[in-house]
C-alpha positions as a printed Julia matrix, in Angstrom:
455×3 Matrix{Float64}:
  18.18    8.92   29.5
  18.75    5.27   28.42
  18.21    2.43   30.91
  19.2    -1.05   30.31
  19.08   -4.33   32.21
  22.65   -5.38   33.34
  23.01   -9.23   33.84
  25.93   -8.31   35.99
  23.92   -7.37   39.29
  20.56   -8.43   37.75
  19.31   -4.76   37.86
  17.84   -2.09   35.22
  20.43    0.66   35.7
  21.1     4.1    34.03
  23.4     3.84   31.07
  26.44    5.96   31.01
  29.41    5.25   28.77
  32.9     5.49   29.7
  33.6     8.2    27.27
  30.87   10.78   26.83
  28.79   10.31   23.73
  31.05    7.21   22.45
  29.93    3.76   23.24
  32.47    0.61   22.8
  30.35   -2.47   22.08
  31.3    -6.12   21.72
  28.98   -8.92   20.39
  29.74  -12.69   20.48
  29.4   -13.63   16.79
  28.61  -16.97   15.39
  30.61  -20.28   15.1
  30.58  -20.5    11.24
  30.01  -24.26   10.65
  26.44  -24.15    9.51
  23.84  -21.67    8.47
  22.49  -19.27   11.46
  18.97  -20.12   12.47
  16.3   -17.67   13.2
  16.92  -18.16   17.0
  20.74  -17.08   16.61
  19.36  -14.11   14.13
  17.09  -12.94   16.98
  20.25  -12.24   19.19
  21.63   -9.91   16.27
  18.49   -8.01   15.96
  18.44   -7.25   19.54
  21.94   -5.92   19.28
  20.96   -3.91   16.21
  18.05   -2.4    18.07
  20.57   -1.54   20.92
  22.72    0.04   18.38
  19.94    2.19   16.49
  18.63    3.2    20.08
  22.15    4.54   20.94
  22.42    6.25   17.62
  18.74    7.78   18.04
  20.18    9.24   21.13
  23.15   10.8    19.7
  25.73    8.49   20.52
  28.7     7.22   18.32
  29.38    3.55   18.5
  32.62    1.4    18.08
  31.16   -2.08   17.54
  33.35   -5.18   17.24
  32.05   -8.77   16.64
  34.05  -11.95   16.52
  33.66  -14.83   14.13
  34.54  -18.4    15.83
  36.21  -20.16   13.09
  38.2   -22.57   15.46
  38.2   -23.9    18.97
  34.38  -24.23   19.59
  33.98  -27.76   20.65
  30.69  -29.73   20.6
  30.84  -29.91   24.69
  31.13  -27.31   27.17
  33.16  -29.72   29.03
  36.17  -28.95   26.62
  36.12  -32.33   24.92
  34.38  -33.57   21.96
  35.09  -32.5    18.32
  35.72  -29.13   17.04
  32.39  -27.73   15.47
  34.54  -26.54   12.55
  36.11  -29.92   11.8
  32.69  -31.44   12.25
  31.21  -29.08    9.6
  34.17  -29.69    7.16
  33.51  -33.61    7.67
  30.01  -33.28    7.03
  30.36  -31.37    3.7
  33.58  -33.01    2.64
  35.4   -29.66    2.43
  38.2   -27.98    4.19
  37.73  -26.17    7.36
  38.84  -22.87    5.78
  36.26  -23.3     2.97
  33.53  -24.03    5.54
  34.52  -20.86    7.41
  34.46  -18.72    4.48
  31.17  -20.01    3.08
  29.2   -19.7     6.4
  30.65  -16.4     7.28
  29.6   -14.91    3.96
  26.01  -16.6     4.44
  25.96  -14.88    8.08
  26.61  -11.61    6.45
  24.12  -11.96    4.02
  21.42  -12.75    6.44
  22.38   -9.64    8.57
  22.03   -7.54    5.43
  18.53   -9.05    4.52
  17.26   -8.22    8.11
  18.58   -4.59    7.82
  21.04   -5.17   10.61
  23.84   -2.41   10.82
  27.18   -4.21   10.39
  29.88   -3.76   13.11
  32.84   -1.68   12.58
  34.91   -4.68   12.43
  34.57   -8.44   12.19
  37.28  -10.37   13.76
  38.05  -14.05   13.3
  39.61  -16.34   15.96
  42.21  -17.43   13.41
  43.72  -14.02   12.99
  44.28  -13.34   16.53
  46.09  -16.65   17.59
  49.3   -14.6    18.67
  46.91  -12.29   20.73
  45.37  -15.29   22.57
  48.62  -16.89   23.18
  49.88  -13.68   24.65
  47.03  -13.54   26.93
  47.47  -16.97   28.12
  51.11  -16.41   28.78
  49.99  -13.24   31.13
  47.71  -15.65   33.08
  50.59  -18.18   33.11
  52.84  -15.68   34.77
  50.17  -14.84   37.26
  49.74  -18.42   38.32
  46.19  -19.03   36.69
  47.0   -21.8    34.75
  48.11  -25.47   34.81
  48.85  -28.02   32.33
  47.08  -31.67   31.81
  47.45  -34.12   29.19
  45.04  -32.5    26.75
  45.91  -28.69   27.17
  46.42  -25.62   29.52
  43.55  -25.04   31.65
  42.37  -21.94   33.78
  42.27  -22.68   37.67
  39.01  -21.18   38.67
  39.79  -21.51   42.26
  42.13  -18.77   42.02
  39.28  -16.31   41.35
  37.18  -15.54   44.43
  34.27  -14.1    42.72
  34.11  -16.6    39.77
  30.72  -17.08   38.37
  29.43  -13.68   39.57
  27.76  -12.98   36.29
  25.71  -16.27   36.4
  25.24  -16.1    40.19
  27.37  -19.28   40.47
  28.13  -20.61   44.02
  31.46  -22.83   43.58
  30.94  -24.3    46.85
  27.61  -25.63   45.98
  28.64  -26.95   42.5
  29.08  -30.63   42.79
  31.67  -32.36   40.56
  30.01  -32.3    36.99
  26.99  -30.32   37.79
  27.65  -27.88   35.08
  29.96  -29.85   32.76
  31.08  -33.46   32.53
  33.93  -34.18   34.8
  37.61  -34.47   33.62
  39.46  -36.4    36.37
  42.53  -34.43   35.66
  41.05  -31.07   36.18
  41.58  -29.46   39.42
  37.9   -27.94   39.57
  34.84  -29.02   37.64
  34.56  -25.35   36.57
  38.19  -25.14   35.12
  38.25  -24.65   31.31
  40.66  -24.95   28.42
  42.71  -22.02   27.5
  44.86  -23.86   24.83
  43.96  -27.53   23.64
  46.69  -29.77   22.52
  46.22  -31.35   18.93
  45.71  -35.19   19.2
  48.75  -37.21   19.08
  47.45  -39.65   16.43
  46.31  -37.22   13.87
  46.9   -33.8    12.2
  44.17  -31.03   12.65
  43.32  -28.78    9.82
  43.73  -25.96   12.1
  46.62  -26.05   14.55
  49.35  -23.82   15.56
  52.74  -23.78   17.28
  52.63  -22.54   20.84
  55.01  -22.2    24.0
  53.21  -25.26   25.31
  52.55  -27.87   22.47
  50.95  -27.77   19.01
  47.28  -27.09   19.1
  44.53  -24.55   19.01
  42.88  -22.0    21.39
  39.93  -22.78   23.7
  36.64  -21.16   22.66
  36.53  -18.53   25.43
  40.08  -16.85   25.17
  39.44  -15.55   21.64
  36.65  -12.93   22.87
  38.83  -11.88   25.64
  41.8   -11.19   23.55
  39.73   -9.62   20.48
  37.54   -7.26   22.73
  40.37   -6.03   24.73
  42.8    -5.47   21.64
  40.2    -3.46   19.94
  38.23   -1.9    22.58
  40.38   -1.56   25.67
  39.42   -2.78   29.21
  36.83   -2.0    30.39
  34.54   -1.34   27.58
  30.93   -0.12   27.95
  28.69   -2.97   26.69
  29.1    -6.74   26.15
  26.17   -8.63   24.46
  25.03  -12.09   23.61
  22.41  -14.86   24.12
  21.42  -16.04   27.56
  23.24  -19.33   26.71
  26.38  -17.51   27.02
  25.9   -16.24   30.59
  26.83  -19.58   32.51
  29.85  -20.62   30.65
  31.29  -18.57   27.95
  30.75  -15.11   29.35
  31.63  -16.24   32.85
  34.82  -17.67   31.7
  35.7   -14.67   29.53
  35.21  -12.4    32.55
  37.57  -14.85   34.57
  40.36  -14.89   32.26
  40.28  -11.17   31.21
  39.84   -9.72   34.85
  42.62  -12.44   35.96
  45.04  -11.09   33.38
  44.53   -7.26   33.81
  42.82   -6.91   37.26
  40.07   -4.54   36.11
  36.45   -5.21   34.81
  36.1    -6.47   31.33
  32.78   -4.93   30.41
  30.48   -2.42   32.55
  27.21   -3.62   31.11
  26.21   -7.33   30.07
  23.1    -7.54   28.2
  21.53  -10.87   26.91
  18.74  -11.82   24.71
  16.49  -14.86   25.26
  15.87  -17.93   23.19
  13.56  -18.58   20.28
  11.59  -21.84   20.79
   9.6   -24.02   18.66
   7.22  -26.34   20.03
   8.48  -25.51   23.51
  12.04  -26.58   22.76
  15.08  -24.54   22.34
  15.92  -24.06   18.62
  19.75  -25.16   18.2
  22.18  -25.7    15.31
  23.41  -28.72   17.32
  20.08  -30.31   17.35
  19.65  -29.46   13.6
  16.02  -28.72   14.29
  16.58  -25.17   12.95
  14.92  -22.92   10.67
  16.96  -20.5     8.59
  16.09  -17.13    7.04
  16.25  -19.07    3.76
  13.45  -21.52    4.96
  11.35  -18.57    5.64
  11.7   -16.94    2.26
  10.98  -20.37    0.47
   7.57  -20.28    2.27
   7.14  -16.68    1.13
   8.12  -14.97    4.41
  10.01  -11.82    3.99
  13.0   -11.2     6.31
  11.44   -7.94    7.51
   8.4    -9.92    8.72
  10.72  -11.98   10.89
  12.24   -8.71   12.23
   8.81   -7.45   12.96
   8.0   -10.74   14.83
  11.05  -10.28   16.87
  10.28   -6.7    17.72
   6.79   -7.56   19.12
   8.52   -9.54   21.9
  10.84   -7.98   24.41
  14.32   -9.27   23.98
  14.27  -10.58   27.6
  11.33  -12.73   26.93
  11.19  -16.14   25.06
   9.83  -15.88   21.76
   7.76  -18.94   20.74
   7.81  -19.39   17.01
   4.9   -20.9    14.99
   4.24  -20.84   11.34
   0.73  -19.28   12.22
   2.49  -16.41   14.04
   4.9   -15.55   11.37
   2.3   -15.79    8.69
   0.1   -13.44   10.68
   3.01  -11.06   10.97
   3.87  -11.19    7.24
   0.13   -9.98    6.81
   0.75   -7.19    9.04
   3.86   -6.48    7.08
   1.82   -6.46    3.94
  -0.5    -3.94    5.36
   2.52   -1.59    6.35
   3.68   -1.88    2.7
   0.37   -1.2     1.37
  -0.25    1.96    3.45
   3.35    3.34    2.53
   2.57    2.61   -1.14
  -0.69    4.68   -1.05
   1.07    8.01   -1.76
  -2.12    9.98   -1.99
  -3.05    9.07    1.56
   0.42    9.66    3.12
   1.75   13.11    3.2
   5.22   14.54    4.48
   3.99   17.25    6.91
   4.99   18.89    9.96
   4.53   17.17   13.49
   1.41   18.4    15.24
   0.86   18.2    19.0
  -0.46   14.59   18.85
   2.63   13.29   16.77
   5.05   15.0    19.1
   3.53   13.27   22.17
   3.54    9.85   20.16
   7.23   10.26   19.21
   8.06   11.32   22.73
   6.39    8.21   24.09
   8.22    6.2    21.42
  11.48    7.42   22.62
  10.72    6.5    26.22
   9.84    3.18   25.23
  12.97    2.42   23.47
  15.17    3.97   26.08
  13.25    2.01   28.79
  15.36   -1.11   28.47
  14.48   -1.46   24.8
  10.83   -1.89   25.19
  10.02   -2.82   21.47
   6.5    -4.26   22.04
   5.37   -0.81   23.42
   7.39    0.94   20.71
   5.66   -1.06   17.99
   2.17    0.0    19.42
   3.08    3.39   19.1
   4.46    2.87   15.79
   0.9     1.63   14.44
  -0.8     4.64   15.98
   1.69    6.88   14.05
   1.14    4.78   10.77
  -2.6     5.74   11.18
  -1.72    9.62   11.07
  -0.41    9.23    7.53
   2.66   11.24    8.34
   5.54    9.74    6.51
   8.38   11.59    7.85
   7.36   10.39   11.6
   7.14    6.73   10.2
  10.41    6.9     8.64
  12.03    8.51   11.86
  10.79    5.74   14.09
  11.98    3.13   11.55
  15.56    4.54   12.35
  15.26    2.42   15.49
  12.91   -0.44   14.24
  14.97   -1.03   11.18
  12.34   -2.46    8.87
  13.75   -0.75    6.03
  10.62    1.27    5.35
  12.66    3.86    3.27
  13.26    1.29    0.76
   9.86   -0.4     0.89
   8.2     2.83   -0.02
  10.04    2.93   -3.32
   9.04   -0.66   -4.19
   6.13   -1.65   -6.35
   3.88   -4.33   -4.54
   3.34   -7.26   -6.77
  -0.22   -8.86   -6.18
   0.57  -12.68   -6.12
  -1.21  -14.93   -8.6
  -2.91  -16.78   -5.86
  -4.54  -13.59   -4.43
  -5.7   -12.48   -8.2
  -7.27  -15.74   -8.83
  -9.09  -15.7    -5.4
 -10.31  -12.22   -6.58
 -11.8   -13.47   -9.78
 -13.37  -16.5    -8.09
 -14.87  -14.17   -5.75
 -16.23  -11.73   -8.86
 -17.75  -14.77  -10.37
 -19.82  -15.74   -7.18
 -20.74  -12.27   -6.87
 -22.1   -12.21  -10.34
 -24.05  -15.31   -9.43
 -25.27  -13.55   -6.22
 -23.5   -16.07   -3.97
 -22.82  -13.63   -1.39
 -21.97  -15.85    1.6
 -19.52  -17.82   -0.52
 -17.86  -14.64   -1.91
 -17.45  -13.21    1.5
 -15.65  -16.35    2.75
 -13.2   -15.7    -0.17
 -12.73  -11.95    0.94
 -11.95  -13.17    4.47
  -9.38  -15.66    3.02
  -8.0   -12.93    0.9
  -7.79  -10.68    4.1
  -6.05  -13.33    6.1
  -3.24  -13.29    3.57
  -2.58   -9.57    4.08
  -4.65   -8.08    1.24
  -7.99   -6.05    1.06
 -10.73   -5.87   -1.59
 -12.2    -2.83   -2.55
 -15.48   -3.02   -4.85
 -15.95   -0.25   -7.22
 -18.39    0.52   -9.87
 -16.02   -0.3   -12.61
 -13.75   -3.13  -11.23
 -12.33   -4.81   -7.99
  -9.33   -3.31   -6.5
  -6.74   -5.29   -4.62
  -4.66   -3.5    -1.96
């Protein structure tokens, strides 16, 4: 039995799919105007663990992820510049080139982190007709109105608007959530279709029943998810920053159009913080996977760091913590490469109990910290089969690592030579300091009669 925390209702509930043993899953994908930072990538690692847990329990999954390549403005107030146009101006390229480049970069990061790709990526620009048709349905039902800059959704028509975020419309003062547009009927109203500026031509704009323009950010997810998964579908995922505005507005427009729930479960992952501040592309204070790799940190080490914090808790990133996790990952690799010490063998009673506890942990709202503690216990048993079985959920790519030859860095070799020289001079205290320095970097020293062995 899998239990998951449902943001809609704020409770941990037993998960039961609409169709037996088949799960429909939708994930809010990136806005592809820049590289994904490690905070963004944490959200996709969380979704990957969810998918792997479902697979581990025998489910089939239909997974759809959108790619936002138009319509995401720099302000939640439906004003400001389109982030894609901003990225194109920054790099002096076309919007289409920017979208293609950063979409490919995002997919490369997913593969480096051993994240299982969705069944289908769907871009906003390839579903413009679907989005227009959805807006037309809302228009016929009286949910829309027109002002000078676009077609807006009237949130006062939805009695339960804001239920996902526990918003109370009566208590929301004008401008409390977003900057006030004086033409809007309610401060929570949001754009479905934005009109192109009168004085300039956008790189991305389309004809519509209203005026030439482009879709609002929220409408794409409603159109895409319903088109490919139906309504309702089982699980909708995203970061917690989506709860108050993006996912709230998705629910309003989808349920307004079709008069039934959009998704049964809404599951959200927490932020990655750095020096107590949220990491964000808009602030340009972000760290990418490439940044980590340039500093000698493997993508798997970042994934391991993420797994050691529950997805519902904030992850405070520091260079000290990621280096310590890289050292732990080095230890895992060392153990996996000591073939003589790890044997494929049958599961004894102790292993069966540990594997059962592991499944209970992941099925209990994806409790990866508890699952990781059990994983390290299993690692001590030297049973390769059990380790690789658990990695089906953890996704550290251990089946590939086992086949890799570990390369001892020059820095570690030089430290070992310095230590050998100090030992020959019987400077034991100094040689012991170097040994500790080597261990901090994830390696161990074994002194034999013939030579020093680095592991």
